[in-house]
Coordinates of C-alpha atoms in Angstrom, one line a residue:
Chain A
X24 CA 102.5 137.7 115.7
X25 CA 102.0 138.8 118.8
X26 CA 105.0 139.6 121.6
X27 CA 103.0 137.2 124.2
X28 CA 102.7 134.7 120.9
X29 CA 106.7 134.7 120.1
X30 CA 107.8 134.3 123.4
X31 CA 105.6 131.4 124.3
X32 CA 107.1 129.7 120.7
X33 CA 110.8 131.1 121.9
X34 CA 110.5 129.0 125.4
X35 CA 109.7 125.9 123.9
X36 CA 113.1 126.0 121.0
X37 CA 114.4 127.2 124.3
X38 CA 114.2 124.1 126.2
X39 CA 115.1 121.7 123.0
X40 CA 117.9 123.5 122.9
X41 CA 119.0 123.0 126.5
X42 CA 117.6 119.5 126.1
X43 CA 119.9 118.7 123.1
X44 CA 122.8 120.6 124.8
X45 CA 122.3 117.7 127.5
X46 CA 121.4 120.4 130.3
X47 CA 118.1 118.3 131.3
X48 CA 117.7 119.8 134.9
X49 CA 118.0 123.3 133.1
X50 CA 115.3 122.6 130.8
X51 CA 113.1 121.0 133.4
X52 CA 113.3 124.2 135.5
X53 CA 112.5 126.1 132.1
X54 CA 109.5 123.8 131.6
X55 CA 108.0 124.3 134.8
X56 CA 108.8 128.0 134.8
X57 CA 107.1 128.7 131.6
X58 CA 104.4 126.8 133.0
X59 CA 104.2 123.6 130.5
X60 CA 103.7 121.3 133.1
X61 CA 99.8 122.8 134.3
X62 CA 99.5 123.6 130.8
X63 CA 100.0 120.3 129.2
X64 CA 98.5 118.7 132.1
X65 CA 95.1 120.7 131.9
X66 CA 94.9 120.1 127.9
X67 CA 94.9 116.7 129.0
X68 CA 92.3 117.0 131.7
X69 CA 89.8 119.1 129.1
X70 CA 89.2 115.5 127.8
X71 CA 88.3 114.0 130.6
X72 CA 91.4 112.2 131.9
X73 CA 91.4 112.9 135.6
X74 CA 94.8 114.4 137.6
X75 CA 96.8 111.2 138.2
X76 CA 96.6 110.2 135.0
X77 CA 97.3 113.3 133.4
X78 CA 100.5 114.2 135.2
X79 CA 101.4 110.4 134.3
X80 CA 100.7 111.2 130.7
X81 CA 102.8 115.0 130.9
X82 CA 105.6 112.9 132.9
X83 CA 105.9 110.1 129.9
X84 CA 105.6 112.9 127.6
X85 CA 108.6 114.7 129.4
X86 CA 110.6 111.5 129.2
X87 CA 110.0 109.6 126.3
X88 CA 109.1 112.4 123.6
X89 CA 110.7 115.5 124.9
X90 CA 113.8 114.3 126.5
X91 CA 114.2 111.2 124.0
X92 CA 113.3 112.8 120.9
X93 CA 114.5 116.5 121.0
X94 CA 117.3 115.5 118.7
X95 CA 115.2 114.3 116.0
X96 CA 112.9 117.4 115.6
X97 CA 113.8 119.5 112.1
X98 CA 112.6 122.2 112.8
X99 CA 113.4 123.7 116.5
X100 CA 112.0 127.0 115.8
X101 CA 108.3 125.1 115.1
X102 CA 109.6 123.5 118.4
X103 CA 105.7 124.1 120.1
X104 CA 103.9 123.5 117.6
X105 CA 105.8 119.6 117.8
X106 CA 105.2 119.4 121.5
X107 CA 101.5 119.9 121.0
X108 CA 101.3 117.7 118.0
X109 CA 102.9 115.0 120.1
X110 CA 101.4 115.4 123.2
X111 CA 97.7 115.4 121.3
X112 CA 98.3 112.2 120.2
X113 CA 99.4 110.8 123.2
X114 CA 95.8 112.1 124.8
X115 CA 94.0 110.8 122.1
X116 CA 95.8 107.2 122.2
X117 CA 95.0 107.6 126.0
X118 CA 91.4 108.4 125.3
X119 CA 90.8 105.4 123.1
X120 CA 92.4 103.2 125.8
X121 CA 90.1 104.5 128.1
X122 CA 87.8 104.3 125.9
X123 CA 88.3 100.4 125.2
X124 CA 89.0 99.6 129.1
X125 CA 85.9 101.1 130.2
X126 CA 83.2 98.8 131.4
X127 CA 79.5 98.6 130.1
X128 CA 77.2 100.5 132.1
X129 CA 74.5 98.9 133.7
X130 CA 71.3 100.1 132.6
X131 CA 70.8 103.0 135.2
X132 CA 74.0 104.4 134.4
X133 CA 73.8 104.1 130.4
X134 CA 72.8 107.7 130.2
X135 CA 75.0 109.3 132.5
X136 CA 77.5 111.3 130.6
X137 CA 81.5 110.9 131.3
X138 CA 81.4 114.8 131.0
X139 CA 82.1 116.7 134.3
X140 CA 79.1 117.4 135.9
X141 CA 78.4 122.0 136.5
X142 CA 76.1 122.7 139.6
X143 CA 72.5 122.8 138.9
X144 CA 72.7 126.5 140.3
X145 CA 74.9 127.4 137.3
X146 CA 73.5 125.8 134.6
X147 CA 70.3 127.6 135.4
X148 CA 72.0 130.8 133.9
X149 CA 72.9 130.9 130.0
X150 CA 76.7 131.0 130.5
X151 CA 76.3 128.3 133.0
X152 CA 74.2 126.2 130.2
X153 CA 77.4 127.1 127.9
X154 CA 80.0 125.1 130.2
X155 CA 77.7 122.4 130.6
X156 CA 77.5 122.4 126.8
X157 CA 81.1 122.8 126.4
X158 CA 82.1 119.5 128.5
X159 CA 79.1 117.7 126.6
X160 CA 80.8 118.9 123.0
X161 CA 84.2 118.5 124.3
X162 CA 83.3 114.5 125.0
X163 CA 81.1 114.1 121.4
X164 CA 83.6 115.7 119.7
X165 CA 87.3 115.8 121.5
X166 CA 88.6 116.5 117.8
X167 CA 86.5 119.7 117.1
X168 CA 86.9 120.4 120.9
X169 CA 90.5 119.9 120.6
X170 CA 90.2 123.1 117.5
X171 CA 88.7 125.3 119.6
X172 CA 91.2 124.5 122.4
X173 CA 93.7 125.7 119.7
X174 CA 92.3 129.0 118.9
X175 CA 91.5 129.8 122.7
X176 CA 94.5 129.4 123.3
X177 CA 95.8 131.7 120.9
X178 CA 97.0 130.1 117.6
X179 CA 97.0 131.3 114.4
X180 CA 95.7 129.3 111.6
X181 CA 99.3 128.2 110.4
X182 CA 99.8 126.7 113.7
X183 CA 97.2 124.8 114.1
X184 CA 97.1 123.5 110.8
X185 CA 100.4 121.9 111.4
X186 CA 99.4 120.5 114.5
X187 CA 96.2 118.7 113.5
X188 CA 98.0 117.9 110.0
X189 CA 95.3 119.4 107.6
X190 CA 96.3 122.0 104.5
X191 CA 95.9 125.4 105.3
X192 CA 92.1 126.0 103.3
X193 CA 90.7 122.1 104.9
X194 CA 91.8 123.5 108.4
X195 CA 89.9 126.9 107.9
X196 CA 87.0 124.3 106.7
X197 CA 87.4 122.6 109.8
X198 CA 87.9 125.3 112.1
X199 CA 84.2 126.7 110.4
X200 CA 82.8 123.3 111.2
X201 CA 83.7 123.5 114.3
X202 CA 81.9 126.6 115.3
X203 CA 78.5 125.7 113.5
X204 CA 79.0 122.1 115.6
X205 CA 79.5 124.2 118.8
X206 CA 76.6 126.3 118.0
X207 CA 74.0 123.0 117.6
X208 CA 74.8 122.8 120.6
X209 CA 74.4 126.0 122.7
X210 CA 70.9 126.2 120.4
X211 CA 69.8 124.9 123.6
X212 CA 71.3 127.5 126.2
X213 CA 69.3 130.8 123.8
X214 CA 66.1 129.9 125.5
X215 CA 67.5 131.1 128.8
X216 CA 67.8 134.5 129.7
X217 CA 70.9 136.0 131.0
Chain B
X22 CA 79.4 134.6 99.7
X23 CA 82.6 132.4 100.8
X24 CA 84.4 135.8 101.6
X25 CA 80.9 136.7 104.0
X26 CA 82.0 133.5 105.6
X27 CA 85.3 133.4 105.9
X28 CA 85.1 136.9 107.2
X29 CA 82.6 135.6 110.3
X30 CA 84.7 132.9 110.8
X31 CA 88.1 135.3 111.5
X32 CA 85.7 137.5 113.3
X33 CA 84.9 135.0 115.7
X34 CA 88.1 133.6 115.7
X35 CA 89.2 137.0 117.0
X36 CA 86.4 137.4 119.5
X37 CA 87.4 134.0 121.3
X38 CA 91.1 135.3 121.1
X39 CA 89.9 138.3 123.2
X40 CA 90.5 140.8 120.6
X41 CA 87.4 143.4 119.8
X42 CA 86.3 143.2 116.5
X43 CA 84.3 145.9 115.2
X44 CA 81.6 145.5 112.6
X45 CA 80.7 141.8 113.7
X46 CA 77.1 140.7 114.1
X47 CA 76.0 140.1 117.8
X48 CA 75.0 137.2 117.5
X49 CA 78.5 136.1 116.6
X50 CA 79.7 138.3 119.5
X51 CA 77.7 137.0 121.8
X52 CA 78.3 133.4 120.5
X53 CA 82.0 133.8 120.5
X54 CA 82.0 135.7 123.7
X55 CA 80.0 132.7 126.0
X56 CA 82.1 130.2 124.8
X57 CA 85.3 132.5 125.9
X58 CA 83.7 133.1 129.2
X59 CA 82.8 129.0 129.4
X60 CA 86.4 128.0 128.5
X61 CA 87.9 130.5 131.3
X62 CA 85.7 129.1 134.1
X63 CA 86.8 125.8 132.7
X64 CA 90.6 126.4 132.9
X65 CA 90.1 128.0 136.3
X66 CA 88.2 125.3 137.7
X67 CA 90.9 122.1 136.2
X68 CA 93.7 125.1 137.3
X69 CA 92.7 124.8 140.8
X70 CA 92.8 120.7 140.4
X71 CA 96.4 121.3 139.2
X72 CA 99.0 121.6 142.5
X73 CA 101.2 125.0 141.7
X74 CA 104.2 122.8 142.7
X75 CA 105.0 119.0 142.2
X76 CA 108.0 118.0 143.1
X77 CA 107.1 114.2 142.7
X78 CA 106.4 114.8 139.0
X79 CA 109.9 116.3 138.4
X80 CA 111.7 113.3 140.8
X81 CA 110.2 110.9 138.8
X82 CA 111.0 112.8 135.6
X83 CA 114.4 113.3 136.5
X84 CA 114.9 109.7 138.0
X85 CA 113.7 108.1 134.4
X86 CA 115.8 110.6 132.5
X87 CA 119.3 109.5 134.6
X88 CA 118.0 105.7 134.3
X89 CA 117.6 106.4 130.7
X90 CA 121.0 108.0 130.8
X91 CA 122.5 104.8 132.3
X92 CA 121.4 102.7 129.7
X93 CA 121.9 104.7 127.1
X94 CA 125.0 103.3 124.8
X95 CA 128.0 105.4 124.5
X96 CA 128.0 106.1 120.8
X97 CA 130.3 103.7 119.1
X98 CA 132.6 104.5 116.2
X99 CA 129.8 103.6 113.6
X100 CA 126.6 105.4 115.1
X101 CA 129.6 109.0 115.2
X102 CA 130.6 108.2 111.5
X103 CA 126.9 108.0 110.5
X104 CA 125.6 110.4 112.2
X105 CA 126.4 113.0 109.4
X106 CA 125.7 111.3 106.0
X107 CA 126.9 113.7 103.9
X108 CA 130.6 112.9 105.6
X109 CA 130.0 109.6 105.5
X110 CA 129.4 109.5 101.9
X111 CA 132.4 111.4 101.1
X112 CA 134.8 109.6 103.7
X113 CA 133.7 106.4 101.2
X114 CA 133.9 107.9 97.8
X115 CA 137.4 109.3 99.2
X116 CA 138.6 106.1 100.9
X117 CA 137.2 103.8 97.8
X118 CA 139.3 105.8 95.1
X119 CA 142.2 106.0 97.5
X120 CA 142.0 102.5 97.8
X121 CA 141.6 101.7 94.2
X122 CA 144.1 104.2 93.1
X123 CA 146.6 102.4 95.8
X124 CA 145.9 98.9 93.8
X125 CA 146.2 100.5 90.5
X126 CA 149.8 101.6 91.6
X127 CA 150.6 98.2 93.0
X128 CA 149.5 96.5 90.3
X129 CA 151.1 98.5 88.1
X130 CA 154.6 98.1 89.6
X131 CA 153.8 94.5 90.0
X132 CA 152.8 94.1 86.0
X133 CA 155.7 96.1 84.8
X134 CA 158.0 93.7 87.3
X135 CA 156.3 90.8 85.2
X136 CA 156.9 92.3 82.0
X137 CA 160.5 92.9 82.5
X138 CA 161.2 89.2 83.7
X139 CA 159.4 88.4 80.8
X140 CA 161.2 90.0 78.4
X141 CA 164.9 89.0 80.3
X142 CA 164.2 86.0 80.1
X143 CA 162.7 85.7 76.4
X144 CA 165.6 87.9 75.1
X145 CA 167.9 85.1 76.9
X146 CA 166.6 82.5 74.5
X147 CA 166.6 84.8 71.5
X148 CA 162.5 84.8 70.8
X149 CA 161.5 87.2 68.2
X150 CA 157.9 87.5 68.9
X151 CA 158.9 89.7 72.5
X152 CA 157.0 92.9 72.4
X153 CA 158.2 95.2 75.3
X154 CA 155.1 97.2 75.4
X155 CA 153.2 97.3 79.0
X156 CA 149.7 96.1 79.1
X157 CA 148.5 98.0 82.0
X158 CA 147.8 101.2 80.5
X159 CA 147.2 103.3 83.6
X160 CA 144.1 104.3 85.6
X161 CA 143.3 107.2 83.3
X162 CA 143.4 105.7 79.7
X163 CA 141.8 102.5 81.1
X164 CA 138.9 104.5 82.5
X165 CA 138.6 107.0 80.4
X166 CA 138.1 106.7 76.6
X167 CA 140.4 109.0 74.5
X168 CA 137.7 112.0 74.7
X169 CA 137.8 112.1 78.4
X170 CA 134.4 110.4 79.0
X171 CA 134.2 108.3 82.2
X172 CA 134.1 104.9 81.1
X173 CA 133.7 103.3 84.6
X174 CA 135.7 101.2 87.1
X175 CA 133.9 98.7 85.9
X176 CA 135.9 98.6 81.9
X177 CA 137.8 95.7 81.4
X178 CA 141.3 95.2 79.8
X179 CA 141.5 93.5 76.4
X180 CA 144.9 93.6 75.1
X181 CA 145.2 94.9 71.3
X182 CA 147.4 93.8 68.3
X183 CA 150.7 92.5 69.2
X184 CA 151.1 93.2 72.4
X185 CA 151.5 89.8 73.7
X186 CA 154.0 88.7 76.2
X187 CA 156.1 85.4 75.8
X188 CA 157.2 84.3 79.4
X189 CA 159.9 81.5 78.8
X190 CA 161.3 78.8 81.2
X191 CA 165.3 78.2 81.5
X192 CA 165.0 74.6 82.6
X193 CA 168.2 72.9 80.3
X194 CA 166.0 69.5 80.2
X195 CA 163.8 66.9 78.2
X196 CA 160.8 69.9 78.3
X197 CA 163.0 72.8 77.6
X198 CA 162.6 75.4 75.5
X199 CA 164.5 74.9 72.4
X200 CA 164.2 72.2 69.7
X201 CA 163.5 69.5 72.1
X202 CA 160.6 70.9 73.7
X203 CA 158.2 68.1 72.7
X204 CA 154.4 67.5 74.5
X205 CA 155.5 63.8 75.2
X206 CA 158.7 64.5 77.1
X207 CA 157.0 67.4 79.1
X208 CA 153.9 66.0 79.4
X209 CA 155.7 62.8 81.0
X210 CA 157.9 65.2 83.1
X211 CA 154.9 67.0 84.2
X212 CA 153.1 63.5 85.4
X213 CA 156.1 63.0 87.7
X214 CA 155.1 66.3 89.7
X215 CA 157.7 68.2 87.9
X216 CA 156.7 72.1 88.2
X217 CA 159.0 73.3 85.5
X218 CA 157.4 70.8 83.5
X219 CA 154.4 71.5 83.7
X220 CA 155.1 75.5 83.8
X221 CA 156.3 74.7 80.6
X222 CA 153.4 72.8 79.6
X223 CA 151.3 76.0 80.2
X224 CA 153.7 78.3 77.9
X225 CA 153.9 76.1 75.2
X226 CA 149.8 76.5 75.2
X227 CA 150.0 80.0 76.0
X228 CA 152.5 80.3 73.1
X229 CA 150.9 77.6 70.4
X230 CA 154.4 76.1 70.6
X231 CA 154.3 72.6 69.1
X232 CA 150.5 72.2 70.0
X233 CA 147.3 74.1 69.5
X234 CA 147.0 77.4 71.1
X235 CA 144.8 77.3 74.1
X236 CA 144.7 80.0 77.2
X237 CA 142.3 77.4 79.0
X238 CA 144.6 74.7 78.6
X239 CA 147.9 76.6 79.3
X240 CA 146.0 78.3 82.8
X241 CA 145.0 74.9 83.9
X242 CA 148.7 73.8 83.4
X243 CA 149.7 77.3 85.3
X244 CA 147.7 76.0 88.0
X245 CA 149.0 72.9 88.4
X246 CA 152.5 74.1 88.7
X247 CA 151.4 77.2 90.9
X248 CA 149.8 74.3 93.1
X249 CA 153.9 72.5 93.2
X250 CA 155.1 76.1 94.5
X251 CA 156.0 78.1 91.2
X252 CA 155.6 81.4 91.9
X253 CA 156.4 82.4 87.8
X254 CA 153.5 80.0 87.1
X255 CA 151.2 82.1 89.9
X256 CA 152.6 84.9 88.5
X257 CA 151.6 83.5 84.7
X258 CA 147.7 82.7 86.1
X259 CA 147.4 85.9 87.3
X260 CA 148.6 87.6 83.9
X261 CA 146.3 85.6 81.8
X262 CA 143.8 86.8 84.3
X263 CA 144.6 90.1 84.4
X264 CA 144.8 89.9 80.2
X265 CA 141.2 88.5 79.7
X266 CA 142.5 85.8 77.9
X267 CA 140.3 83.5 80.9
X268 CA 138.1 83.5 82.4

C-alpha cells in the first residue's frame, strides 16, 4: 500500500476517533483539512447533482451518518472505505429522487442529455471527445462510472469491493465490464485524430 | 486466456492510477491514459465550482450537531448497563444465583424452624410416627444428582420413605388431638369459624387420622384456617406446597 494510500485511510479512523471521543469541532477541522469536504462534495457532483445540492448532501452526511453513526462502525481502521460506502448511497438515493422528481420533457428537449455539456472547440480534439464521453457514460451508467471513480482515485481491489459490496473475483468481473463499457463508448472518439 | 485478461485489466488499472506499466499494449495505454487525462480535466473543472472555504457549510454542520446534542437523552441506567452485553449477561447470571442461593438459605432456615415446631410439638403428645429428618436437602443435592451432573433449577422436591412430618395442634377441646378427636365435633367446631378447628381438620387429613388420607382435603382445610389468621396453618399450606404433596 502506498504511503499517500495509508495516510488518506489513517485520517478518516482519525476523525471517528475524535468523533467518538466527542471532540466534533476537532474532527470537523480534520475533515476540512484533509480535504473531505471538496472531495465528497465533487464525487457527488460527478453524477450530476449540482453545488447546492451536493454540499446539502456532504452536510447531511456530516451530521446524520458521520457524526451520528461513528459509534456504530466495527471496524474504524476500514473507517474510509464506510464513509464512501455510505455516502454512495446517499448519491444514489439522491439520484433516484431526482430521477423521480424530474419532469417530462417536452418534445424538443427529449434528447437533450442531463450530462454537462464540453465546448464544441474541445470536443473537436480526441481527448475532448473522451470527456464528452465520460459525462455521457457517467449518466448511462453512474454504477460502472461510480467503479472507475474508485480506481482513479486510487483503490485497490479490496477496497472497492467492500464498498460496492461484491466478492473479491465478481468485483474484478465488474471492474473488467466496466472498462470494455467505457470503451463502446470512446469507439466513437478513434476516428479523430489527436 | 483468463490470466491474458486479467493481466490487461491490472495493466490498465495501473495506467489510470498513474503508474507506468511496461509491457502493456498501446492501445490499452492509450485507452487507459485518455480516460486519466478526461477524469483530471473533470475534477479540475467541478474543483473550481467547489469554494476552497465554506464557512456556512461547517455553521450549519456544527449548529445541527449541538441541536442534536440538545436532544440527545443522557444515557439512563438501562441504555449504560446494556451497552456492554457481555457484562450484562454476567451481572444476571451473577445476580440470579445470588438471588436464588439467598432464597435457598431463607428457606432453608425457615423449613428447619418448621421442622423443629413440628417435632416439639408432636413429641409433646407422644406421636411415634415423628421422623426428625429435614426435607430440604440443600441447593447442591437437590440440583445435582449424586454423580455431580447438573440437574437444573428447575428439579422438583419429592420427599422419599418416611420422611414425613406430623404437625400437631395443642388445643385441650372437643377437636383435639387425643382420643376425642372425632370429624363430627371438629367439623362442627370448624363451621363456627373456629381456626384450631379447622387447623385440625387439615392435620387429621394430612395425617389419615380417623378419616381417609387426603393432602387436597387437608390443604383446603389449611386454607381455611390460614384465611381465620393461623399462621401454623399458613405455615402447614406452604409445607405441603413445598412437599409436592399439592398441587
Amino acid at each position: 500500500m502506498t504511503q499517500e494510500k495509508l495516510s488518506k485511510l489513517n485520517q478518516a479512523t482519525e476523525i471517528i476517533q475524535l468523533l467518538r471521543e466527542g471532540r466534533n469541532d476537532e474532527a470537523l477541522m480534520l475533515f476540512e483539512k484533509y480535504g473531505f469536504r471538496k472531495e465528497f462534495i465533487g464525487f457527488a457532483m460527478k453524477r450530476n447533482i449540482n453545488y447546492d445540492d451536493a454540499s446539502d448532501l456532504v452536510q447531511k452526511f456530516t451530521i446524520d451518518k458521520l457524526y451520528m453513526k461513528s459509534n456504530s462502525i466495527k471496524n474504524i481502521e476500514f473507517a474510509r472505505t464506510w464513509m464512501y460506502r455510505v455516502f454512495s448511497n446517499m448519491v444514489n438515493d439522491q439520484g433516484r429522487m431526482l430521477k423521480k422528481n424530474r419532469e417530462v420533457p417536452l418534445d424538443e428537449d427529449r434528447d437533450q442529455s442531463q450530462a454537462p455539456k464540453i465546448s464544441d472547440e474541445i470536443s473537436q480534439t480526441r481527448s475532448g471527445c473522451v470527456q464528452e464521453q465520460l459525462a455521457k457514460f457517467r449518466e448511462a451508467e453512474p454504477k460502472r462510472a461510480e467503479v472507475l471513480d474508485y480506481i482513479l482515485l486510487n483503490k485497490g481491489t479490496e477496497e472497492i469491493r467492500l464498498i460496492i459490496g461484491r466478492s473479491y473475483g465478481a468485483t474484478r468481473e465488474y471492474m473488467s465490464q466496466c472498462r470494455k463499457k467505457f470503451r463502446s463508448f470512446t469507439e466513437i472518439c478513434n476516428e479523430i485524430e489527436e | 486466456m483468463k490470466n491474458k485478461e486479467q493481466k490487461i485489466l491490472q495493466d490498465w488499472i495501473n495506467t489510470l492510477q498513474g503508474s507506468e506499466v511496461s509491457g502493456i499494449d498501446s492501445k490499452t495505454r492509450l485507452e487507459a491514459r485518455l480516460l486519466r487525462n478526461a477524469w483530471i480535466a473533470e475534477n479540475k473543472r467541478i474543483e473550481n465550482e467547489i469554494p476552497d472555504q465554506d464557512d456556512v457549510f461547517y455553521q450549519n454542520v456544527r449548529e445541527a450537531i449541538a441541536k442534536r446534542e440538545a436532544n440527545k437523552p443522557s444515557k439512563d441506567l438501562w441504555t449504560t448497563f446494556f451497552e456492554n452485553k457481555f457484562k450484562a449477561f454476567l451481572i444476571i447470571i451473577l445476580g440470579t444465583g445470588l438471588v436464588y442461593a439467598s432464597k435457598k438459605t431463607y428457606d432453608g432456615v425457615v423449613s428447619v424452624a418448621n421442622e423443629l415446631n413440628h417435632i416439639i410439638l408432636a413429641k409433646e403428645t407422644g406421636n411415634e410416627t415423628i421422623n426428625n429428618k429435614t426435607n430440604d436437602k440443600g441447593f447442591w443435592n437437590e440440583h445435582f444428582d449424586k454423580h455431580g451432573g447438573f440437574t437444573g433449577f428447575w428439579s422438583r422436591y419429592t420427599p422419599g420413605e418416611g420422611e414425613k412430618i406430623l404437625p400437631i395442634n395443642m388445643d385441650d377441646n372437643l377437636c383435639s388431638y387425643n382420643a376425642t378427636l372425632s370429624l363430627e365435633n371438629c367439623l362442627a367446631l370448624a363451621n363456627q369459624y373456629d381456626s384450631n378447628a379447622r387447623f385440625n381438620l387439615g392435620l387429621m387429613y394430612e395425617l389419615g387420622v380417623n378419616v381417609d388420607q387426603s393432602y387436597v382435603q387437608a390443604f383446603e382445610w389449611y386454607k381455611k384456617s390460614s384465611s381465620l389468621g393461623n399462621e401454623d396453618a399458613r405455615s402447614n399450606m406452604e409445607y405441603l406446597i413445598k412437599k409436592g404433596l399439592v398441587y
